XYZ file of C-alpha atoms in Angstrom:
770
model
C 18.912 14.225 -16.321
C 16.300 14.881 -13.641
C 16.473 11.368 -12.123
C 19.535 9.120 -12.310
C 19.754 5.591 -10.905
C 23.081 4.438 -9.494
C 22.810 0.667 -9.325
C 25.860 0.157 -7.137
C 26.858 0.597 -3.537
C 27.868 4.130 -2.661
C 29.085 6.182 0.280
C 27.632 9.513 1.366
C 30.309 11.713 2.898
C 29.100 14.653 4.965
C 31.229 17.378 6.462
C 31.857 21.112 6.651
C 32.516 21.240 2.897
C 29.104 19.798 2.067
C 27.961 16.375 0.911
C 29.201 14.074 -1.823
C 28.384 10.624 -3.170
C 31.166 8.183 -4.011
C 30.659 4.723 -5.485
C 32.046 1.848 -3.454
C 34.194 0.807 -6.411
C 36.402 3.885 -5.898
C 38.026 3.580 -2.435
C 40.749 6.060 -3.324
C 38.184 8.771 -3.999
C 36.437 7.891 -0.729
C 39.684 8.359 1.151
C 40.376 11.652 -0.615
C 36.871 13.050 -0.039
C 36.875 11.975 3.605
C 40.263 13.640 4.114
C 39.019 16.852 2.514
C 36.166 16.888 5.036
C 38.516 16.227 7.944
C 37.269 12.643 8.282
C 38.996 9.293 8.144
C 37.812 6.322 6.080
C 40.762 4.110 6.964
C 39.605 0.523 7.299
C 35.941 1.503 6.980
C 33.913 -1.283 5.379
C 30.542 -0.983 3.699
C 29.028 -3.166 6.459
C 30.279 -0.752 9.106
C 29.218 2.350 7.188
C 25.742 0.905 6.600
C 25.194 1.214 10.342
C 25.555 4.984 9.899
C 22.310 5.268 7.943
C 19.249 6.704 9.668
C 17.268 3.620 8.730
C 19.694 1.269 10.441
C 19.735 3.336 13.622
C 15.944 3.537 13.898
C 15.248 -0.104 13.061
C 17.850 -1.370 15.505
C 16.545 0.900 18.236
C 13.237 -0.984 17.837
C 14.745 -4.448 17.361
C 14.159 -6.986 20.127
C 16.347 -9.780 18.722
C 20.053 -10.363 19.290
C 20.697 -10.353 15.555
C 21.755 -7.387 13.437
C 20.166 -8.970 10.393
C 17.104 -10.954 11.505
C 15.085 -8.151 13.078
C 12.134 -8.590 15.441
C 10.625 -5.134 15.658
C 8.222 -3.670 18.190
C 6.528 -0.510 16.952
C 5.712 2.559 19.038
C 2.193 3.110 17.695
C -0.415 1.528 15.434
C -3.037 3.025 13.170
C -5.923 1.631 11.118
C -8.992 2.856 9.285
C -12.538 1.602 9.020
C -11.891 -0.836 6.203
C -9.354 -2.750 8.272
C -9.776 -2.242 12.011
C -12.813 -4.504 12.449
C -11.034 -7.543 11.033
C -7.867 -6.771 12.987
C -9.638 -6.463 16.313
C -11.811 -9.499 15.610
C -8.682 -11.548 14.888
C -6.966 -10.295 18.049
C -10.097 -10.924 20.135
C -10.120 -14.539 18.947
C -6.627 -14.827 20.420
C -7.437 -13.373 23.825
C -6.916 -9.603 23.429
C -7.676 -7.759 26.692
C -6.205 -4.310 26.010
C -4.209 -2.432 23.418
C -0.589 -2.603 24.616
C 0.429 0.559 22.752
C -1.330 3.621 21.325
C -3.697 2.410 18.598
C -5.629 4.968 16.545
C -8.806 3.953 14.718
C -9.744 6.470 12.032
C -12.890 6.492 9.930
C -11.951 7.899 6.544
C -12.790 5.127 4.064
C -16.349 4.028 4.831
C -17.219 7.562 5.939
C -20.252 8.139 3.758
C -22.493 5.482 5.336
C -24.285 5.493 2.010
C -23.914 1.931 0.757
C -25.206 -1.257 2.359
C -27.680 0.163 4.846
C -26.382 0.395 8.422
C -23.182 -1.566 7.996
C -20.698 1.303 7.675
C -21.923 3.153 10.743
C -22.110 -0.185 12.562
C -18.381 -0.553 11.934
C -17.765 2.930 13.290
C -19.594 2.202 16.527
C -17.719 -1.084 16.787
C -14.516 0.965 16.594
C -15.638 3.475 19.209
C -16.658 0.820 21.700
C -13.419 -1.115 21.109
C -11.371 2.047 21.675
C -13.155 2.415 25.018
C -12.892 -1.247 25.984
C -9.271 -1.811 24.986
C -7.809 1.677 25.534
C -7.446 3.212 22.072
C -8.089 6.432 20.148
C -11.150 6.851 17.915
C -11.326 9.533 15.201
C -14.918 9.981 13.956
C -15.810 10.120 10.237
C -14.948 13.292 8.290
C -12.418 14.547 10.860
C -9.182 13.408 9.223
C -7.807 10.908 6.772
C -5.708 8.313 8.524
C -2.292 9.597 7.478
C -2.947 13.270 8.086
C -4.074 12.539 11.646
C -0.904 10.493 12.119
C 1.237 13.382 10.858
C -0.503 15.902 13.062
C -0.816 13.824 16.244
C 1.286 10.627 16.179
C 4.591 11.034 14.339
C 7.744 11.408 16.443
C 11.377 11.836 15.469
C 13.122 8.469 15.481
C 9.869 6.596 16.079
C 8.228 3.741 14.204
C 4.531 3.383 13.324
C 2.808 0.356 11.800
C -0.390 0.970 9.856
C -2.880 -1.289 8.100
C -2.833 0.940 5.031
C -0.106 0.795 2.426
C 0.467 4.569 2.440
C 1.602 4.566 6.063
C 4.556 6.874 5.366
C 5.758 9.558 7.777
C 9.438 9.575 6.866
C 9.539 13.310 6.161
C 8.764 13.884 9.857
C 11.535 11.548 10.997
C 9.265 8.554 11.634
C 9.880 5.237 9.930
C 6.404 3.983 9.095
C 5.397 0.753 7.409
C 2.084 -0.214 5.827
C 1.194 -3.878 6.260
C -1.767 -6.195 6.243
C -3.905 -6.459 9.347
C -2.329 -9.654 10.755
C 0.945 -7.805 11.323
C -0.923 -5.356 13.568
C -2.566 -8.287 15.319
C 0.894 -9.588 16.189
C 1.815 -6.245 17.744
C -1.436 -6.201 19.734
C -0.611 -9.665 21.084
C 2.938 -8.757 22.123
C 4.599 -10.388 19.113
C 7.027 -8.809 16.669
C 7.363 -7.697 13.071
C 10.003 -10.039 11.699
C 12.075 -8.919 8.744
C 15.601 -9.243 7.466
C 17.489 -5.959 7.714
C 16.425 -4.349 4.424
C 18.658 -2.708 1.904
C 18.816 1.084 2.152
C 18.846 3.259 -0.966
C 19.885 6.906 -0.864
C 17.442 9.328 -2.470
C 19.875 12.164 -3.046
C 18.192 15.515 -3.672
C 19.907 18.592 -4.991
C 18.653 21.875 -6.421
C 15.223 23.402 -5.868
C 11.872 22.882 -7.627
C 11.041 25.372 -10.336
C 7.874 27.422 -10.365
C 4.740 25.330 -10.910
C 6.283 22.044 -9.782
C 4.739 20.393 -6.744
C 5.428 17.292 -4.659
C 3.381 14.974 -6.856
C 5.566 15.931 -9.818
C 8.726 14.924 -7.958
C 7.101 11.739 -6.711
C 5.885 10.661 -10.152
C 9.314 11.313 -11.643
C 10.845 9.010 -9.026
C 8.174 6.308 -9.406
C 8.512 6.362 -13.176
C 12.253 5.845 -12.886
C 12.369 3.053 -10.292
C 9.183 0.974 -10.398
C 9.567 -1.214 -13.453
C 12.954 -2.615 -12.500
C 12.143 -2.938 -8.806
C 15.046 -0.660 -7.933
C 13.866 -0.008 -4.363
C 11.561 -3.027 -3.909
C 11.304 -3.965 -0.213
C 14.113 -1.530 0.607
C 14.136 1.662 2.670
C 14.318 4.947 0.756
C 16.536 7.331 2.742
C 16.196 10.961 1.596
C 19.420 12.936 1.909
C 21.229 15.733 0.146
C 21.374 19.525 -0.025
C 18.086 19.834 -1.915
C 16.036 18.867 1.127
C 16.495 22.284 2.710
C 14.738 23.811 -0.306
C 11.519 21.880 0.374
C 8.811 22.824 2.862
C 7.489 20.232 5.305
C 4.277 19.865 3.288
C 6.264 19.378 0.081
C 8.379 16.639 1.663
C 5.264 14.933 3.036
C 3.706 15.000 -0.433
C 6.709 13.265 -1.972
C 7.089 10.843 0.912
C 3.547 9.462 0.911
C 3.954 8.376 -2.708
C 7.034 6.241 -1.961
C 4.596 3.363 -1.448
C 4.095 3.272 -5.230
C 7.770 2.353 -5.711
C 7.177 -0.915 -3.712
C 9.745 0.142 -1.114
C 9.394 -1.082 2.474
C 9.591 2.313 4.163
C 11.187 5.755 4.005
C 13.086 8.168 6.205
C 14.331 11.736 5.643
C 16.934 13.999 7.131
C 15.187 16.450 9.428
C 15.924 20.112 10.043
C 14.453 23.363 11.330
C 11.522 23.167 8.903
C 10.431 19.872 10.416
C 11.039 21.236 13.885
C 8.719 24.119 12.968
C 6.086 21.581 11.805
C 6.108 19.946 15.236
C 6.019 23.335 16.932
C 3.015 24.445 14.854
C 1.219 21.281 15.957
C 2.026 21.864 19.626
C 4.445 18.931 19.844
C 7.901 20.459 19.655
C 9.206 17.897 22.134
C 8.511 15.146 19.572
C 10.987 16.601 17.093
C 14.372 14.951 16.718
C 17.161 15.973 14.379
C 18.025 13.030 12.139
C 21.030 12.843 9.864
C 23.179 10.010 8.541
C 26.613 9.525 10.039
C 29.615 11.328 8.588
C 30.227 8.430 6.188
C 27.209 6.248 5.444
C 26.907 3.373 3.005
C 23.909 2.783 0.726
C 23.011 -0.184 -1.464
C 22.192 2.138 -4.346
C 21.196 5.685 -5.076
C 18.500 7.665 -6.853
C 20.026 11.048 -7.648
C 17.470 13.791 -8.320
C 18.036 17.313 -9.561
C 14.897 19.049 -8.351
C 15.509 21.986 -10.685
C 15.054 19.687 -13.692
C 11.741 18.164 -12.629
C 8.842 19.302 -14.798
C 5.080 19.064 -14.166
C 4.210 15.394 -14.566
C 1.263 13.163 -15.408
C 0.930 9.427 -14.716
C -1.345 8.039 -17.380
C -3.691 5.091 -16.814
C -3.303 2.532 -15.345
C -0.343 2.859 -12.978
C 1.554 5.634 -11.168
C 4.739 4.527 -12.946
C 3.263 5.265 -16.388
C 4.711 8.746 -16.059
C 5.454 11.500 -18.564
C 6.048 15.201 -18.365
C 2.912 17.086 -19.343
C 4.914 18.792 -22.073
C 5.981 15.393 -23.429
C 2.387 14.170 -23.452
C 1.132 17.235 -25.271
C 3.934 17.053 -27.841
C 3.332 13.338 -28.551
C -0.352 13.138 -27.757
C -1.536 10.591 -30.290
C 1.420 8.228 -29.865
C 1.215 8.197 -26.057
C -2.552 7.785 -26.033
C -2.228 4.881 -28.442
C 0.372 3.303 -26.179
C -1.902 3.761 -23.148
C -4.744 2.050 -24.998
C -2.505 -0.869 -25.990
C -1.280 -1.376 -22.416
C -4.817 -1.036 -21.128
C -5.979 -4.083 -23.038
C -3.499 -6.176 -21.041
C -5.001 -4.964 -17.762
C -8.569 -5.130 -19.059
C -8.054 -8.511 -20.771
C -9.650 -7.070 -23.902
C -13.050 -7.326 -22.204
C -14.096 -3.779 -22.984
C -13.079 -1.118 -25.511
C -11.026 1.708 -24.064
C -9.803 4.867 -25.717
C -8.671 8.331 -24.737
C -8.122 9.585 -28.266
C -11.742 10.704 -28.388
C -10.776 13.214 -25.686
C -8.576 15.113 -28.112
C -10.327 18.297 -29.261
C -8.520 20.568 -31.711
C -5.242 18.932 -30.752
C -5.777 19.416 -26.998
C -6.587 16.764 -24.411
C -9.872 17.354 -22.590
C -10.468 15.879 -19.147
C -13.822 15.485 -17.448
C -12.945 15.731 -13.787
C -10.322 17.088 -11.407
C -9.872 15.958 -7.805
C -7.430 17.081 -5.123
C -7.805 14.776 -2.142
C -6.569 12.459 0.531
C -3.206 11.810 2.142
C -1.319 12.902 -0.994
C -3.298 15.870 -2.346
C -5.304 17.211 0.589
C -2.461 19.058 2.304
C -2.633 22.754 3.174
C -0.005 23.990 0.731
C -1.366 21.985 -2.211
C -4.839 23.436 -1.774
C -3.571 26.977 -1.219
C -1.457 26.810 -4.377
C -4.425 25.467 -6.361
C -6.596 28.307 -5.051
C -4.001 30.875 -6.142
C -4.210 29.542 -9.684
C -8.018 29.427 -9.609
C -8.626 32.805 -7.962
C -10.867 34.918 -10.178
C -11.222 32.136 -12.762
C -14.114 29.844 -13.690
C -14.056 26.118 -14.354
C -16.936 26.659 -16.782
C -20.381 25.170 -17.107
C -19.547 22.184 -19.297
C -18.792 18.588 -18.245
C -15.630 19.356 -16.252
C -15.982 19.243 -12.447
C -13.541 19.970 -9.634
C -13.659 18.572 -6.095
C -11.266 19.360 -3.250
C -10.988 17.343 -0.042
C -8.833 18.858 2.730
C -7.053 16.033 4.540
C -8.224 17.022 8.017
C -10.704 19.301 9.714
C -7.910 21.505 11.149
C -6.719 22.108 7.571
C -10.317 22.738 6.503
C -10.789 25.267 9.310
C -7.644 27.175 8.398
C -8.600 27.258 4.707
C -11.952 28.693 5.744
C -10.318 31.335 7.903
C -7.796 32.482 5.296
C -10.301 32.674 2.435
C -8.999 29.830 0.303
C -12.273 27.908 0.409
C -14.110 30.945 -0.900
C -11.740 31.154 -3.877
C -12.332 27.501 -4.751
C -16.084 27.727 -4.366
C -16.266 30.943 -6.383
C -14.579 29.356 -9.404
C -17.106 26.500 -9.442
C -15.189 23.936 -7.422
C -16.697 21.927 -4.599
C -15.029 21.508 -1.197
C -15.799 18.335 0.744
C -14.790 16.793 4.059
C -11.781 14.620 4.865
C -12.401 11.357 3.008
C -10.288 8.806 1.149
C -13.119 7.759 -1.185
C -11.816 9.273 -4.441
C -8.606 7.282 -4.017
C -10.273 3.871 -4.003
C -13.594 4.229 -5.792
C -16.019 5.092 -2.985
C -16.689 8.641 -4.114
C -16.622 10.784 -7.280
C -16.706 7.838 -9.677
C -16.621 9.423 -13.153
C -19.106 8.759 -15.934
C -18.560 5.914 -18.340
C -15.691 6.742 -20.717
C -14.783 9.800 -18.633
C -11.190 10.791 -17.870
C -10.252 12.129 -14.432
C -7.061 13.867 -13.256
C -6.329 13.474 -9.563
C -3.815 14.428 -6.928
C -4.342 11.132 -5.102
C -2.177 8.043 -4.753
C -3.249 5.477 -7.346
C -4.814 5.093 -10.767
C -5.154 1.316 -11.145
C -7.834 -0.106 -13.470
C -11.370 0.441 -12.136
C -10.011 1.725 -8.814
C -11.930 4.936 -9.437
C -15.138 2.932 -9.097
C -16.183 1.840 -12.582
C -17.109 -1.813 -13.058
C -15.708 -3.646 -16.022
C -18.058 -6.576 -15.361
C -20.958 -4.204 -15.998
C -19.434 -2.846 -19.195
C -18.209 0.365 -17.520
C -14.820 1.965 -17.969
C -13.425 5.265 -16.834
C -9.835 6.141 -16.048
C -7.572 8.309 -13.933
C -4.317 10.125 -14.501
C -2.298 11.345 -11.532
C -1.112 14.968 -11.452
C -0.099 17.586 -8.941
C -2.728 19.905 -7.479
C -1.098 22.876 -9.219
C -1.477 21.467 -12.724
C -4.968 20.203 -11.897
C -5.871 23.770 -10.948
C -4.298 25.115 -14.141
C -6.351 22.601 -16.116
C -9.498 23.600 -14.224
C -8.809 27.265 -14.947
C -8.536 26.248 -18.605
C -11.994 24.668 -18.336
C -10.800 21.087 -18.550
C -8.125 21.265 -21.232
C -4.898 19.704 -19.965
C -2.578 22.473 -18.802
C 0.747 22.491 -16.989
C 1.089 24.704 -13.917
C 4.172 26.165 -15.579
C 1.763 28.102 -17.795
C 0.370 29.957 -14.782
C 2.090 33.332 -14.630
C 0.460 34.790 -11.523
C 1.784 34.801 -8.001
C 1.598 32.346 -5.121
C 0.416 33.751 -1.815
C 2.342 31.297 0.360
C -0.124 31.385 3.251
C 1.181 30.380 6.665
C -0.502 27.456 8.375
C -1.953 27.747 11.855
C -3.004 24.448 13.448
C -6.050 24.486 15.706
C -6.685 21.158 17.433
C -9.940 22.341 19.048
C -12.041 20.084 16.828
C -9.977 17.065 17.854
C -10.310 17.966 21.527
C -14.067 18.238 21.033
C -14.657 15.151 18.883
C -11.838 12.580 19.089
C -12.192 9.929 21.788
C -8.827 9.370 23.476
C -8.694 6.786 26.252
C -5.193 7.950 27.205
C -4.291 4.268 27.115
C -6.754 3.300 29.840
C -8.869 0.249 29.016
C -12.395 -0.142 30.377
C -13.283 -3.864 30.337
C -16.868 -3.114 31.351
C -17.672 -1.592 27.947
C -19.762 -3.833 25.716
C -18.633 -3.932 22.095
C -21.408 -2.865 19.721
C -21.812 -5.319 16.871
C -23.857 -4.832 13.729
C -25.446 -7.720 11.813
C -22.723 -7.538 9.140
C -19.830 -7.951 11.595
C -19.002 -11.643 11.459
C -16.331 -13.821 13.041
C -13.724 -15.493 10.869
C -14.749 -19.025 9.861
C -12.760 -21.935 11.271
C -9.747 -22.857 9.177
C -8.048 -26.286 9.170
C -4.372 -26.944 9.762
C -2.104 -27.875 6.861
C -2.521 -31.553 6.002
C 0.322 -33.981 5.315
C -0.469 -33.920 1.587
C -2.213 -31.249 -0.439
C -4.361 -31.398 -3.555
C -5.030 -28.025 -5.174
C -7.173 -27.098 -8.122
C -5.986 -24.117 -10.153
C -9.049 -21.881 -10.248
C -7.592 -18.747 -11.849
C -4.624 -18.030 -14.095
C -3.473 -14.417 -14.537
C -0.655 -13.483 -16.912
C -0.632 -9.700 -16.511
C 2.879 -8.398 -15.758
C 1.594 -7.173 -12.365
C -1.649 -7.967 -10.541
C -2.824 -5.363 -8.059
C -4.673 -6.048 -4.831
C -7.569 -4.073 -6.355
C -7.858 -6.813 -8.942
C -7.676 -9.550 -6.287
C -10.390 -7.898 -4.197
C -12.005 -4.776 -5.679
C -12.118 -1.552 -3.713
C -15.027 0.866 -3.751
C -18.431 -0.179 -2.525
C -17.195 -3.691 -1.712
C -15.396 -2.098 1.251
C -18.740 -2.019 3.047
C -18.521 -5.795 3.408
C -15.012 -5.915 4.823
C -16.291 -6.801 8.290
C -17.993 -9.896 6.876
C -15.332 -12.372 5.664
C -17.689 -14.625 3.709
C -19.740 -11.726 2.362
C -16.660 -9.930 1.074
C -15.235 -13.113 -0.431
C -18.096 -13.107 -2.937
C -16.343 -10.171 -4.642
C -12.904 -11.817 -4.917
C -11.395 -11.412 -8.406
C -14.834 -10.269 -9.606
C -13.348 -7.729 -12.019
C -10.448 -9.876 -13.148
C -11.949 -13.362 -13.237
C -15.690 -13.427 -12.431
C -15.773 -17.241 -12.507
C -13.180 -17.517 -9.719
C -15.562 -17.550 -6.741
C -17.734 -20.308 -8.206
C -14.740 -22.480 -9.050
C -13.210 -22.001 -5.597
C -16.472 -22.789 -3.814
C -16.961 -25.941 -5.859
C -13.626 -27.476 -4.883
C -14.071 -26.246 -1.296
C -16.913 -28.760 -0.992
C -14.282 -31.507 -0.982
C -12.397 -29.983 1.964
C -15.640 -29.555 3.889
C -16.482 -33.203 3.224
C -13.123 -34.236 4.701
C -13.781 -32.105 7.783
C -17.103 -33.893 8.224
C -15.557 -37.341 7.752
C -17.253 -37.855 4.396
C -15.901 -38.943 1.015
C -14.556 -35.875 -0.871
C -15.033 -37.660 -4.200
C -18.762 -37.825 -3.576
C -18.869 -34.101 -2.819
C -16.824 -33.288 -5.934
C -17.100 -36.241 -8.347
C -14.443 -34.927 -10.745
C -11.690 -35.565 -8.186
C -12.334 -39.329 -8.072
C -10.084 -40.106 -11.078
C -7.547 -37.572 -9.789
C -7.288 -39.412 -6.473
C -7.003 -42.745 -8.295
C -4.057 -41.418 -10.306
C -2.351 -40.112 -7.164
C -2.834 -43.411 -5.304
C -1.019 -45.336 -8.057
C 2.226 -43.535 -7.193
C 1.553 -42.447 -3.603
C -0.380 -45.239 -1.981
C -2.316 -44.078 1.068
C -1.732 -40.379 0.342
C -5.436 -39.631 0.180
C -5.778 -40.772 3.780
C -4.132 -37.594 5.053
C -5.110 -35.095 2.426
C -6.080 -31.454 2.334
C -8.026 -30.241 -0.691
C -8.422 -26.657 -1.815
C -7.705 -24.117 -4.506
C -4.842 -22.010 -5.765
C -4.329 -19.226 -8.266
C -1.395 -18.421 -10.508
C -0.350 -14.820 -11.158
C 2.923 -13.596 -12.604
C 3.527 -10.900 -9.970
C 0.609 -10.446 -7.581
C 0.169 -7.998 -4.726
C 1.054 -4.515 -5.952
C -0.843 -1.759 -4.205
C -2.924 -1.821 -1.069
C -1.868 -3.461 2.198
C -5.343 -4.763 2.936
C -5.247 -8.350 4.065
C -8.531 -9.205 2.334
C -6.707 -9.805 -0.947
C -5.431 -12.969 0.750
C -8.103 -13.705 3.354
C -10.880 -13.818 0.742
C -9.019 -16.590 -1.046
C -8.500 -18.405 2.252
C -12.129 -18.384 3.360
C -13.021 -19.762 -0.090
C -10.673 -22.690 0.477
C -7.472 -21.254 -0.944
C -4.270 -22.896 0.246
C -1.619 -21.257 -1.930
C -0.634 -18.696 -4.505
C 1.814 -19.634 -7.233
C 3.782 -16.743 -8.716
C 6.996 -15.905 -10.502
C 7.533 -13.282 -7.793
C 5.484 -11.278 -5.301
C 5.104 -7.568 -5.948
C 5.398 -6.559 -2.293
C 6.455 -8.010 1.030
C 3.124 -7.021 2.543
C 1.077 -9.172 0.160
C 3.343 -12.180 0.700
C 3.056 -11.627 4.471
C -0.726 -11.534 4.153
C -0.671 -14.920 2.412
C 1.493 -16.408 5.140
C -0.573 -14.952 7.976
C -3.671 -16.501 6.452
C -1.949 -19.868 6.252
C -1.424 -19.811 2.506
C 1.704 -21.151 0.873
C 3.547 -18.418 -1.110
C 4.866 -20.713 -3.826
C 7.326 -19.331 -6.370
C 7.830 -21.001 -9.751
C 10.473 -19.962 -12.308
C 9.410 -17.840 -15.256
C 8.608 -19.741 -18.413
C 5.992 -22.148 -19.674
C 3.818 -23.317 -16.819
C 3.518 -27.069 -16.194
C -0.195 -26.621 -15.482
C -3.189 -24.604 -16.653
C -6.375 -23.198 -15.201
C -8.602 -26.081 -14.116
C -5.744 -28.519 -13.526
C -5.199 -30.374 -10.262
C -1.819 -30.103 -8.518
C -0.640 -32.593 -5.900
C 2.001 -31.786 -3.283
C 2.925 -34.943 -1.349
C 4.556 -34.472 2.026
C 3.892 -30.739 2.014
C 3.614 -30.529 5.785
C 6.947 -32.289 6.233
C 8.521 -30.018 3.610
C 7.449 -26.920 5.538
C 8.522 -28.374 8.886
C 11.934 -29.444 7.594
C 12.588 -26.203 5.712
C 13.077 -27.902 2.369
C 14.465 -25.461 -0.176
C 12.532 -26.917 -3.101
C 9.177 -28.653 -3.068
C 8.071 -31.191 -5.643
C 4.588 -30.973 -7.031
C 2.717 -32.941 -9.662
C 0.212 -31.798 -12.260
C -2.396 -34.520 -12.687
C -2.944 -34.986 -16.413
C -4.708 -37.851 -18.180
C -4.081 -40.353 -15.393
C -0.420 -39.326 -15.203
C 1.594 -37.187 -12.819
C 3.748 -34.499 -14.395
C 6.500 -33.422 -11.979
C 7.537 -29.796 -11.342
C 9.185 -27.885 -8.516
C 8.403 -24.730 -6.561
C 10.082 -22.863 -3.715
C 8.687 -21.052 -0.670
C 11.396 -18.458 -0.222
C 12.640 -17.384 3.165
C 10.317 -18.066 6.098
C 10.869 -17.439 9.787
C 10.149 -20.244 12.236
C 7.020 -18.405 13.369
C 5.819 -18.024 9.771
C 6.280 -21.751 9.195
C 4.280 -22.476 12.333
C 1.493 -20.130 11.172
C 1.275 -21.989 7.843
C 1.323 -25.383 9.573
C -1.490 -24.388 11.924
C -3.554 -22.951 9.077
C -3.523 -19.218 9.885
C -2.454 -16.631 12.458
C -5.737 -17.048 14.355
C -5.019 -20.758 14.888
C -1.411 -19.944 15.827
C -2.591 -17.646 18.608
C -5.834 -19.335 19.613
C -6.049 -19.947 23.359
C -8.915 -22.435 23.437
């Protein structure tokens, strides 16, 4: 078995005889293995041995609290891109920001094209440049590097921690624990506050063996994601990569696996480091930033994912999730059955709004694809592109519908590919080489034709994330593959082909890093702020609207009800061209749930009129007449409750928040009057944190028949008191036919600061100085 899950605590024993995993249920074997290695396990508890993990050591080195469990972390560095940094800085400015207290890198790799919305994208870039000057940051101009490649090349340090406002903030292969979170968590760091989290579980990712010919990092990553995602095996935990197989992987290969750990819903990742990682730092002129990291002699893990690299085959993740993974051989052998299954699952995600099929792509028993893309933080690495060029050298992608685009992840990589001839090989076969840009990953570039099928070495393949618009009757889809099999498919003129079928050689070019372009183009303040600089604002850069504090009692109208097994942030706020409006909170909010529930915005705005009436001292029932009988029903049981009442909207989703870290999935609901989400569970910590930081209640309700439906009103008496007094359960009432139907929800664990943020209405109010 290529990937095996061990759902039990286990010990990793390391010594001169090698490494071995022993389940915690077998203490006698632990003692015997430790003795064989010349170690002692006498009296060693799992709690003690957990402190021997790399994750524990790094997190506690950055912990500012006195607790070993309730961590308050200060990061070493921050990084954001041009979809997120405007909102982050605007939020921090509202709270009195005067300078960046730590290195903060602003990259421009998402809205790079400046092709949609007139001046607004370049306006954001100039906002970033002037803020980097004013507050003492680093500014990376468009097309120079994608956010994560710049961080690998210039920011990562052994034993360090980086916080990024992009979910794929993962630099574990380089010995850096990195976490992707919503923008408010970066705001806290900028204001001298902390990242508060319970010490997470740590799961060993135990690698043995070596990859076989034709297998690349995306293949290993997809095999892991396919095995762990559905059951939440590593959800909100740290994936710690250990084992003898690591030494058989290059630095680029490890990076390629590591960046995809985000798609498992883990919190972060960390890897053992060795001479190959030391060489990576040396190549990039930063040898002093290398640190050897290994677990202690006996380390305890909360579970294990055991992987035999030699058994991994070329993989494909079919639409519409990275976990929908198969080997390419399996897909080809069961083509009709798997395609039928994909179509059936698709109708859940697409709500049956539009017909979708891939079976029309089958030609003479072979699956034809329309587009291949190798790009971004996952695919745009040097080794991936070199290996693809080896497969494509001397071939032709043909003159039919199939196209191939390659995006090196940084200009230094681009320059080296130009110097060693790889770009010429790609161009000669009919491929196109473009600049560093994240667009293909989130629908801002290379959107396929309607009904087209794309294969991509990128990070995600959620519905419509590639840029098609279901509300306009459009549908295209993406499957994730490794660059090597994409190249093999391209060489076969678009017919799906595994890289194992390539029988030629791999050149194995050596990488030489030249940072000249960064020295010439990147603005680096060296941490020195210049308060005299005037920030350049464009007409689309707007301040956050004022947001009220949590009232004593809360009346919510359910304005959307989503029963998909998982709801992605792309469905809560679409990616693609909408990103141009991410510096305009109200403008962006117009797109909220537009692909999933187009009526959402109108419903939310309608009930928001009642809250605005309260703020103005007017009668909310006159602003929204339908709430008059609702308030009458509430007053019968809770006399006087409407005198201290907040009114807004809420949505229900089974498991919202998978995918991107961007805060706008929550903030768009908030600026439209949202006060809560109600869910059976939250897909990621980062989405739940975004809700809290925007003052929204992260309600959890048990699975089963809901006591309310879309359009119903829900009343939560004494909600402010419940939050203040840390009540474990909260009673709500569905208002039905002049009656109140009781139900209960919970809020889950909240820190004191998080409670205060909710009570004050949002993080901005929590920090506001005036």
